[in-house]
CSV table of C-alpha atoms in Angstrom, one decimal:
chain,number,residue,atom,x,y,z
A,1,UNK,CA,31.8,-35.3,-11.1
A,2,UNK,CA,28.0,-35.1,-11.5
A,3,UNK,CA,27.7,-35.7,-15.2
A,4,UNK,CA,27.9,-39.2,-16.3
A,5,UNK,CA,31.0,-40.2,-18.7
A,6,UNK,CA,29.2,-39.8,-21.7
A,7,UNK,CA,27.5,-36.4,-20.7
A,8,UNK,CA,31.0,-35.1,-19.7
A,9,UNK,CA,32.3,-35.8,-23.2
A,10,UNK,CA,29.7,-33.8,-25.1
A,11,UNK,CA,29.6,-31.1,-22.7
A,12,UNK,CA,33.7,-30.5,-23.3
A,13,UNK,CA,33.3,-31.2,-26.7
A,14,UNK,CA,31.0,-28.0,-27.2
A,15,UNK,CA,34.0,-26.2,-26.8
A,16,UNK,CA,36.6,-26.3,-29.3
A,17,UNK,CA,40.5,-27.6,-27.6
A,18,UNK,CA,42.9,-24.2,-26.9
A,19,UNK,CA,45.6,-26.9,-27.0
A,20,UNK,CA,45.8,-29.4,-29.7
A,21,UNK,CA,42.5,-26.7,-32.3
A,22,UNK,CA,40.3,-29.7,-31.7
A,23,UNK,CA,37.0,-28.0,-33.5
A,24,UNK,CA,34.1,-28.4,-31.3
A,25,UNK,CA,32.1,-31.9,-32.0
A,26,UNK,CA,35.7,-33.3,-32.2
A,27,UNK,CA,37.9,-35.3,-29.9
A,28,UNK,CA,41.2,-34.2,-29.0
A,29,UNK,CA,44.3,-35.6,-31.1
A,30,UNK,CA,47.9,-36.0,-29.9
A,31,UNK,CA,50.5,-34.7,-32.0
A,32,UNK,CA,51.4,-37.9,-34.2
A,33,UNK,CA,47.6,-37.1,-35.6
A,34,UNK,CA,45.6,-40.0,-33.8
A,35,UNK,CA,42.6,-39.5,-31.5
A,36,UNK,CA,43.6,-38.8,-27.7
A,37,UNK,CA,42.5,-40.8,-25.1
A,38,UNK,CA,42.2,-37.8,-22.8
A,39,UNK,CA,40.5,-34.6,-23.0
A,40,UNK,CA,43.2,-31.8,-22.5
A,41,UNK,CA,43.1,-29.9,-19.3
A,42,UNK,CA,42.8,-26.7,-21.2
A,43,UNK,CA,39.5,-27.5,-22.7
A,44,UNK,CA,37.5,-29.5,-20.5
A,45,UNK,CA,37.9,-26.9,-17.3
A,46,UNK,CA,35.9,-24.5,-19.5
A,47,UNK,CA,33.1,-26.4,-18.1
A,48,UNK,CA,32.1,-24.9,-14.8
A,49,UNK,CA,31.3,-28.8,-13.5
A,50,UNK,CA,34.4,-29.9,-14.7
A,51,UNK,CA,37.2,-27.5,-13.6
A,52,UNK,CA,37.5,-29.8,-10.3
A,53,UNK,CA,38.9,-33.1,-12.6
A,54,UNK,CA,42.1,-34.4,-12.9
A,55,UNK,CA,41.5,-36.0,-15.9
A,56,UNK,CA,38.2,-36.7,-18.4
A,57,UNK,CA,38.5,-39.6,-20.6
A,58,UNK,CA,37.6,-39.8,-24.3
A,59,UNK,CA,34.8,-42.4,-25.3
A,60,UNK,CA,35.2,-45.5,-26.9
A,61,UNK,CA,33.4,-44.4,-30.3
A,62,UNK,CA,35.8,-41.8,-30.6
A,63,UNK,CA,38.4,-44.5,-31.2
A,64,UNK,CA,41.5,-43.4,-28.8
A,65,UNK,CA,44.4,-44.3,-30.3
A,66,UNK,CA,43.4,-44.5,-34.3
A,67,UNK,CA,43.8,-42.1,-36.8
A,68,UNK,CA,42.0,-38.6,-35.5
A,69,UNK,CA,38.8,-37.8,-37.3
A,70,UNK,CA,36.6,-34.7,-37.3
A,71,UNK,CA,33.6,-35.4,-35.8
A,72,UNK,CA,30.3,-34.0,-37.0
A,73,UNK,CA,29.7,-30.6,-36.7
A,74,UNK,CA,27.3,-29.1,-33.8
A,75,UNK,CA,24.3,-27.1,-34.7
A,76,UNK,CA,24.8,-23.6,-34.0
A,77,UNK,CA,22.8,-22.6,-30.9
A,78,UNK,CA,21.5,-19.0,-30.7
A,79,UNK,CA,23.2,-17.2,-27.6
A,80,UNK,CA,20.6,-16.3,-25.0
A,81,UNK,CA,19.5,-12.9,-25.4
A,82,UNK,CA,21.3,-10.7,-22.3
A,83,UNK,CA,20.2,-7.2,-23.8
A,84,UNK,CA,20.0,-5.3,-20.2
A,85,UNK,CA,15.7,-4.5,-19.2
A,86,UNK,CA,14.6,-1.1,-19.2
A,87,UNK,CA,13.3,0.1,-15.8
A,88,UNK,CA,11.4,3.4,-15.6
A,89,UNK,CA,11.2,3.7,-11.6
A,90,UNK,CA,8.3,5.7,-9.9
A,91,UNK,CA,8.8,7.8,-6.4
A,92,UNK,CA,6.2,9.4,-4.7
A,93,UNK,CA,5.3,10.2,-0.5
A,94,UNK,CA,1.9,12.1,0.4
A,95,UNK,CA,2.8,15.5,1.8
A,96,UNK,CA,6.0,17.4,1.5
A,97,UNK,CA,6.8,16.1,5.2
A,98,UNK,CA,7.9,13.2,3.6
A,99,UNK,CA,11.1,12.3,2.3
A,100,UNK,CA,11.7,10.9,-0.8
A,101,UNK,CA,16.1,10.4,-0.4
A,102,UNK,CA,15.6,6.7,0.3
A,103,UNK,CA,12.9,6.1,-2.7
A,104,UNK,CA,14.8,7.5,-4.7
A,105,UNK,CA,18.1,6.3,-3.5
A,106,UNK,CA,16.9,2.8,-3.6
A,107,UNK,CA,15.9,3.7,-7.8
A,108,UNK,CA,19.2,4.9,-8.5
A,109,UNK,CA,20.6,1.5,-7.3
A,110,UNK,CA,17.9,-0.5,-9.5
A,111,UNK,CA,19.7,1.2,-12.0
A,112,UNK,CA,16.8,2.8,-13.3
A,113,UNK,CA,16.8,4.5,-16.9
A,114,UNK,CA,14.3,7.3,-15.5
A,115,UNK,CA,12.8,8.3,-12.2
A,116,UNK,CA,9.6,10.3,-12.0
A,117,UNK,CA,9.1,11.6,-8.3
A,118,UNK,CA,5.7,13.6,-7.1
A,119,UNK,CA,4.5,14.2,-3.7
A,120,UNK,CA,0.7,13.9,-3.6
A,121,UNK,CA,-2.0,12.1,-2.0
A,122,UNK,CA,-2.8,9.0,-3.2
A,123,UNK,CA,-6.8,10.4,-2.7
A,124,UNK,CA,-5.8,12.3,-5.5
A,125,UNK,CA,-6.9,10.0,-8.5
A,126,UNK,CA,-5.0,12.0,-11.4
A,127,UNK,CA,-1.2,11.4,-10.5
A,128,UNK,CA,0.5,13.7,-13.4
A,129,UNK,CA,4.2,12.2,-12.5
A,130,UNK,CA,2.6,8.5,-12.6
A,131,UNK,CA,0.7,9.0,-15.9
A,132,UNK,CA,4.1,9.5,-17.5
A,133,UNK,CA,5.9,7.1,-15.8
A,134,UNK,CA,3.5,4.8,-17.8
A,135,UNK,CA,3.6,6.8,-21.1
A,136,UNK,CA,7.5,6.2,-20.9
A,137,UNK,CA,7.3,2.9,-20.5
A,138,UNK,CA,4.8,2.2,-23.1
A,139,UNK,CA,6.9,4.4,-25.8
A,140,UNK,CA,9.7,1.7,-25.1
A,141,UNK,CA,7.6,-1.0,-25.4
A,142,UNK,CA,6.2,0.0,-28.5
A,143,UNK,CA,9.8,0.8,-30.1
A,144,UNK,CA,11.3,-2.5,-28.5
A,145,UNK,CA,8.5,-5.1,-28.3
A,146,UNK,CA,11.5,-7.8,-27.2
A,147,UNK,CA,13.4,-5.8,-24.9
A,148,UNK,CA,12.3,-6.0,-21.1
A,149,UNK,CA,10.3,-2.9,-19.6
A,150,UNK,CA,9.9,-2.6,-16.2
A,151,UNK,CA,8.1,-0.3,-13.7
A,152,UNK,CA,10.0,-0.1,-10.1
A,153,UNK,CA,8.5,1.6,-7.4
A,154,UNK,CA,10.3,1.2,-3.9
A,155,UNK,CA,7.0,-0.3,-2.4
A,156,UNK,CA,3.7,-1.4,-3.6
A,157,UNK,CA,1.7,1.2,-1.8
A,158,UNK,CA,3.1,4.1,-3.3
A,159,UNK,CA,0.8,2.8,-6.6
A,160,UNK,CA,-2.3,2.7,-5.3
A,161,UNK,CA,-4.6,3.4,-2.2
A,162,UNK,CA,-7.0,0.4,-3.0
A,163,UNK,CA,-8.1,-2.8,-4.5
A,164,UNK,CA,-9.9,-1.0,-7.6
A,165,UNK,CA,-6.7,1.2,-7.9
A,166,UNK,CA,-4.4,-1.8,-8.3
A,167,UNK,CA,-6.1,-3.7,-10.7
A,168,UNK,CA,-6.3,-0.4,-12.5
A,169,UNK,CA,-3.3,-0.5,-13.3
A,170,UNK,CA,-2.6,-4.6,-13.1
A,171,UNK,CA,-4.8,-3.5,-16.3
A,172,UNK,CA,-2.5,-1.0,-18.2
A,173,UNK,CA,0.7,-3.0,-17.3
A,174,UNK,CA,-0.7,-6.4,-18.7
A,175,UNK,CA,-2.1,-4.3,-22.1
A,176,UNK,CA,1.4,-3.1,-22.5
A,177,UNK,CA,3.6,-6.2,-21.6
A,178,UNK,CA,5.2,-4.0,-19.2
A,179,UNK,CA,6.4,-6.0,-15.5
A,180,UNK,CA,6.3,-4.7,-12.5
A,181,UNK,CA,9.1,-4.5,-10.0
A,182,UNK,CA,9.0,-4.1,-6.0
A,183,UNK,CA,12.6,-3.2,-4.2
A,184,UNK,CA,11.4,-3.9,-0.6
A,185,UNK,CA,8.1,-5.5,1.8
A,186,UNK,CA,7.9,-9.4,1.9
A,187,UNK,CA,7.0,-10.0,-2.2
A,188,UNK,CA,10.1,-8.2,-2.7
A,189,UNK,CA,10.7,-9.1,-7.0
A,190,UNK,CA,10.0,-8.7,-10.5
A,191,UNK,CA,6.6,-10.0,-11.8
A,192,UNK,CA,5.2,-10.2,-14.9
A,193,UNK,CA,1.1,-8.7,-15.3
A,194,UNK,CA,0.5,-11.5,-17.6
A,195,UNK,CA,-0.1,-15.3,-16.7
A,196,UNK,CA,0.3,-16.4,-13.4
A,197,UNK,CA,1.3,-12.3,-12.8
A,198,UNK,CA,-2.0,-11.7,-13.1
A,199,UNK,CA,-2.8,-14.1,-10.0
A,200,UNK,CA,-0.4,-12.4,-8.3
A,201,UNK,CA,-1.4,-8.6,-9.1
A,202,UNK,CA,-5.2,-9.5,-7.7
A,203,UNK,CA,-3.9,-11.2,-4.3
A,204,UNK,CA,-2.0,-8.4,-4.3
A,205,UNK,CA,-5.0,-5.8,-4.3
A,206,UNK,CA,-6.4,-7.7,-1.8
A,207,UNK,CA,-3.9,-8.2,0.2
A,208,UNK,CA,-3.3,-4.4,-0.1
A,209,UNK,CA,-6.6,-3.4,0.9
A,210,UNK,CA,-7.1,-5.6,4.1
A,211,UNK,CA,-3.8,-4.2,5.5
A,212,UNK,CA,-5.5,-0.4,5.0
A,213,UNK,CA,-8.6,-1.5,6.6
A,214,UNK,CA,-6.6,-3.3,9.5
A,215,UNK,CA,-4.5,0.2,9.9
A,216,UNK,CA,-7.9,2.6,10.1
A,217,UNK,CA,-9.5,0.4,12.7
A,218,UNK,CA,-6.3,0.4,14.5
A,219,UNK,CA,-6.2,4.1,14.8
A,220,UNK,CA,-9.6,4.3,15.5
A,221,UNK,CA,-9.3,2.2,18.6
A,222,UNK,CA,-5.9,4.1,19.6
A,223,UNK,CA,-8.6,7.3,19.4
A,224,UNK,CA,-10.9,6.0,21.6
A,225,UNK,CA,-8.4,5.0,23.8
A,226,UNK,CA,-6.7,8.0,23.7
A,227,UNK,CA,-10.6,9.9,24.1
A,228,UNK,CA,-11.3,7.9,27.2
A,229,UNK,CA,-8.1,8.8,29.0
A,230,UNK,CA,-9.1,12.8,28.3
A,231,UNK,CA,-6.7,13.0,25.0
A,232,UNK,CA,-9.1,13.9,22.3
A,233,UNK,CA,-5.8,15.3,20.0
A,234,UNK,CA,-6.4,18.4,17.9
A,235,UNK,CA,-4.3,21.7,18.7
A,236,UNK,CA,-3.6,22.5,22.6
A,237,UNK,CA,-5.9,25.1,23.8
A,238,UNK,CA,-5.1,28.6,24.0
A,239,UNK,CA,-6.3,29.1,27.3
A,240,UNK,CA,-5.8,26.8,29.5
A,241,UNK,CA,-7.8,25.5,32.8
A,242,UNK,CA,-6.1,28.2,34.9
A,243,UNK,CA,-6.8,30.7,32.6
A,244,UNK,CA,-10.1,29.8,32.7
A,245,UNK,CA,-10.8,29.6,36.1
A,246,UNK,CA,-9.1,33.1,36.6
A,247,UNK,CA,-11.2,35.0,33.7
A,248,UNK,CA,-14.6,33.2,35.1
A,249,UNK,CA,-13.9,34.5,38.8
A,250,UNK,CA,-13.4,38.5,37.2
A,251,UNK,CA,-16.7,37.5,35.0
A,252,UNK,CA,-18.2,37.3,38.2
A,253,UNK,CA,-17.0,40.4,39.8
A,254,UNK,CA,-18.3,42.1,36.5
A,255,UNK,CA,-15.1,42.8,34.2
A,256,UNK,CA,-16.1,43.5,30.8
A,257,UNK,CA,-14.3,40.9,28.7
A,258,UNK,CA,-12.0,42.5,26.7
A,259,UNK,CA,-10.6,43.7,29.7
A,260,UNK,CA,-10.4,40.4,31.1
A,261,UNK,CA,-8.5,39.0,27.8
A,262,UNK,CA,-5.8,41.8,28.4
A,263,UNK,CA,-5.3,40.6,31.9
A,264,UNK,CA,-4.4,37.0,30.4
A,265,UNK,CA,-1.7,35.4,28.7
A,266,UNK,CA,-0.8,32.5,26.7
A,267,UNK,CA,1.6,30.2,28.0
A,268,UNK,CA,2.1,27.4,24.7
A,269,UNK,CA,2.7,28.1,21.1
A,270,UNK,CA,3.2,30.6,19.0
A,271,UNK,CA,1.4,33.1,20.4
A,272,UNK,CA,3.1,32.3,23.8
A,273,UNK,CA,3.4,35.9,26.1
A,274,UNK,CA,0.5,37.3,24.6
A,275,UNK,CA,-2.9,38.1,25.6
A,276,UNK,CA,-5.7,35.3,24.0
A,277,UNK,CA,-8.3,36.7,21.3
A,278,UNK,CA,-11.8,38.2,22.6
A,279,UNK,CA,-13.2,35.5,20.5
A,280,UNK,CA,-11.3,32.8,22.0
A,281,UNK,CA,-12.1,34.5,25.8
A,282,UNK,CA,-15.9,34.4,24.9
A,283,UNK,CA,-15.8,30.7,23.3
A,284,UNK,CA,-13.9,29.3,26.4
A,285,UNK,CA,-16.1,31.2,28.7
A,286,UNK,CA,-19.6,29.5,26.9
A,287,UNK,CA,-18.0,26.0,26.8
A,288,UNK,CA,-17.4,26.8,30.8
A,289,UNK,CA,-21.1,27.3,31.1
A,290,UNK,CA,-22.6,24.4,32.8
A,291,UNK,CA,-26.0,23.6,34.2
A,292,UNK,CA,-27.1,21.3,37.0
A,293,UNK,CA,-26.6,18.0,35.5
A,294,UNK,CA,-22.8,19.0,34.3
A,295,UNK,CA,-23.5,18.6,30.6
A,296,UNK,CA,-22.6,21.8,28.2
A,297,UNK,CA,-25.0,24.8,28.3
A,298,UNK,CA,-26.1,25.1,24.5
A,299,UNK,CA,-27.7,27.9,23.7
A,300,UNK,CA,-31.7,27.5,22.7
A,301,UNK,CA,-33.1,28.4,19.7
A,302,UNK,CA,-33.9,32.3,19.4
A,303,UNK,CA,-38.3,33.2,20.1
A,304,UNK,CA,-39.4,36.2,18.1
A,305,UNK,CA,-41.6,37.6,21.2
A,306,UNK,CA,-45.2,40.0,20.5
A,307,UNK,CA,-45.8,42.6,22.9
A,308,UNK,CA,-49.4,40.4,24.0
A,309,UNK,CA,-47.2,37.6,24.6
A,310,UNK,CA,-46.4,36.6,28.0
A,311,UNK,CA,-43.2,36.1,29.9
A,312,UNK,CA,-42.6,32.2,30.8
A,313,UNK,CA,-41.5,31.2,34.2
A,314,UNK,CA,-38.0,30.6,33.2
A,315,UNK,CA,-37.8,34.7,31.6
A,316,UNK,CA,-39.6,36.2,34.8
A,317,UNK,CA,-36.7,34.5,36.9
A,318,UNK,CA,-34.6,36.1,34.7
A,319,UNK,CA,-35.3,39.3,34.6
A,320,UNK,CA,-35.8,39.7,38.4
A,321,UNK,CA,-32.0,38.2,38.9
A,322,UNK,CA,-30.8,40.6,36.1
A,323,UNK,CA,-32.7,43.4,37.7
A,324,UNK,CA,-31.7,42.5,41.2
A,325,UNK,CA,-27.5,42.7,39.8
A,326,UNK,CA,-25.9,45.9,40.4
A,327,UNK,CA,-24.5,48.1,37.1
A,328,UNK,CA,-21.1,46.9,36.6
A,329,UNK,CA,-20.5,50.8,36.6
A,330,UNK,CA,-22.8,52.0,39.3
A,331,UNK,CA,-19.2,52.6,41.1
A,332,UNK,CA,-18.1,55.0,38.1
A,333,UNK,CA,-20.9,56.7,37.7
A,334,UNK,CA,-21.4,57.5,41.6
């Protein structure tokens, strides 16, 4: 037994005695009317520390043995309050991708009252679903300022993107009393905006906003990585090196083309089995463009020429290599 002798009497005698109508504050009495000089079984096991005792004596002051008195009578104590809390719970995921089952799921076992749900960026900084999350629970503040309201979300980020977000709304929780409440991650709880919640809601934000930062440099390294190995993501390309090399070598021979894009055909995708755009043909073929030192040929800005100008080295070279090409259609035509 933990509790001392003494202790052990008061705590059975808050209880009145199923066996002999001992009132509480009293002893127990035998029968013939005098005091008892043991606690009956019945009443002292319903204390929890107790049940485990064979036997709990009476005091001394209580006289054992003489003529049973009433003892005084206890002062009633109020019953703790156990009216059940309130929870509005909040569910949202960033793009329709997402599921929401096990947000919601999770709610539904928080026994939730209400569950708003809402996929949408958190870049978006109106959330229509959130704002009357946090009406709802306001209006049940306001009508039951003593009964519990709190705000569940499965996990914190699906609140806020940032530190100024977060203490945003640390803000409107404390003004209306309402707590918050986490279902999962390591600060998994109920905690309350005001006091030491308030402590809590700022580490929080920070805490919050260093783990977004440590994610975007991540995945800015991974893109390097992935850059330097020749993986610079994006959509695959509609025509491929082979492609390529095929539509340069009939560019060479002269094909128009649009007759060279019929001649090709995609092998990825949803276009797979048919023939790549004109446009695409004539962007692959200028990205294929190189000059002597392997970089990308990009094209210079346009010269608005006068007759008394005169030709620079580069357009004299030009024109004598165009001039000195055969017609692509000379054959035709002959």
């Amino acid at each position: 037994m933990d509790l001392t002798p003494d202790q052990a009497a008061l705590a059975v005698e808050r209880h009145g005695c199923p066996n002999c109508d001992a009132p509480a504050g009293s002893a127990c009495r035998t029968r013939g009317g005098k005091t008892a000089a043991k606690y009956h079984t019945p009443r002292f096991v319903l204390v929890p520390a107790l049940r485990e005792e064979l036997e709990i004596p009476v005091p001394a002051d209580r006289l054992p043995g003489r003529v049973w008195q009433q003892g005084p009578a206890l002062a009633v104590v109020p019953a703790p309050r156990t009216e059940r809390p309130v929870r509005i719970g909040y569910a949202r995921t960033s793009t329709a991708r997402q599921e929401l089952a096990s947000q919601l799921e999770a709610l539904h076992r928080a026994e939730c009252h209400k569950v708003f749900k809402e996929q949408i960026s958190t870049r978006v900084k109106v959330r229509p679903e959130l704002e009357k999350a946090l009406a709802l629970a306001r209006q049940f503040k306001e009508a039951a300022p003593e009964t519990p309201v709190i705000f569940t979300v499965h996990e914190l980020k699906r609140l806020a993107r940032n530190a100024a977000e977060l203490m945003t709304l640390s803000a409107e929780l404390q003004a209306g009393g309402i707590q918050l409440e986490l279902l999962t991650g390591p600060l998994t709880g109920i905690y309350d905006p005001n006091g030491m919640g308030a402590m809590f809601f700022a580490v929080l934000a920070v805490a919050g906003q260093i783990e977004r930062n440590y994610i975007r440099e991540k995945t800015l390294e991974g893109q390097v990585t992935a850059a330097a190995k020749g993986n610079h993501g994006g959509r695959p390309k509609v025509i491929d090196d082979d492609m390529l090399t095929f539509a340069v070598a009939l560019k060479d021979k002269g094909v128009p083309v649009p007759e060279i894009a019929k001649k090709l055909t995609i092998k990825t995708g949803k276009n797979a089995g048919k023939p790549p755009s004109v446009a695409s043909l004539y962007r692959a073929l200028a990205e294929a463009a190189t000059v002597d030192d392997g970089l990308p040929l990009r094209p210079k800005p346009a010269r608005i020429r006068r007759l008394e100008d005169l030709l620079t080295p580069e357009e004299i070279d030009l024109r004598e290599r165009l001039q000195a090409q055969p017609h692509p259609n000379a054959e035709i035509r002959s």
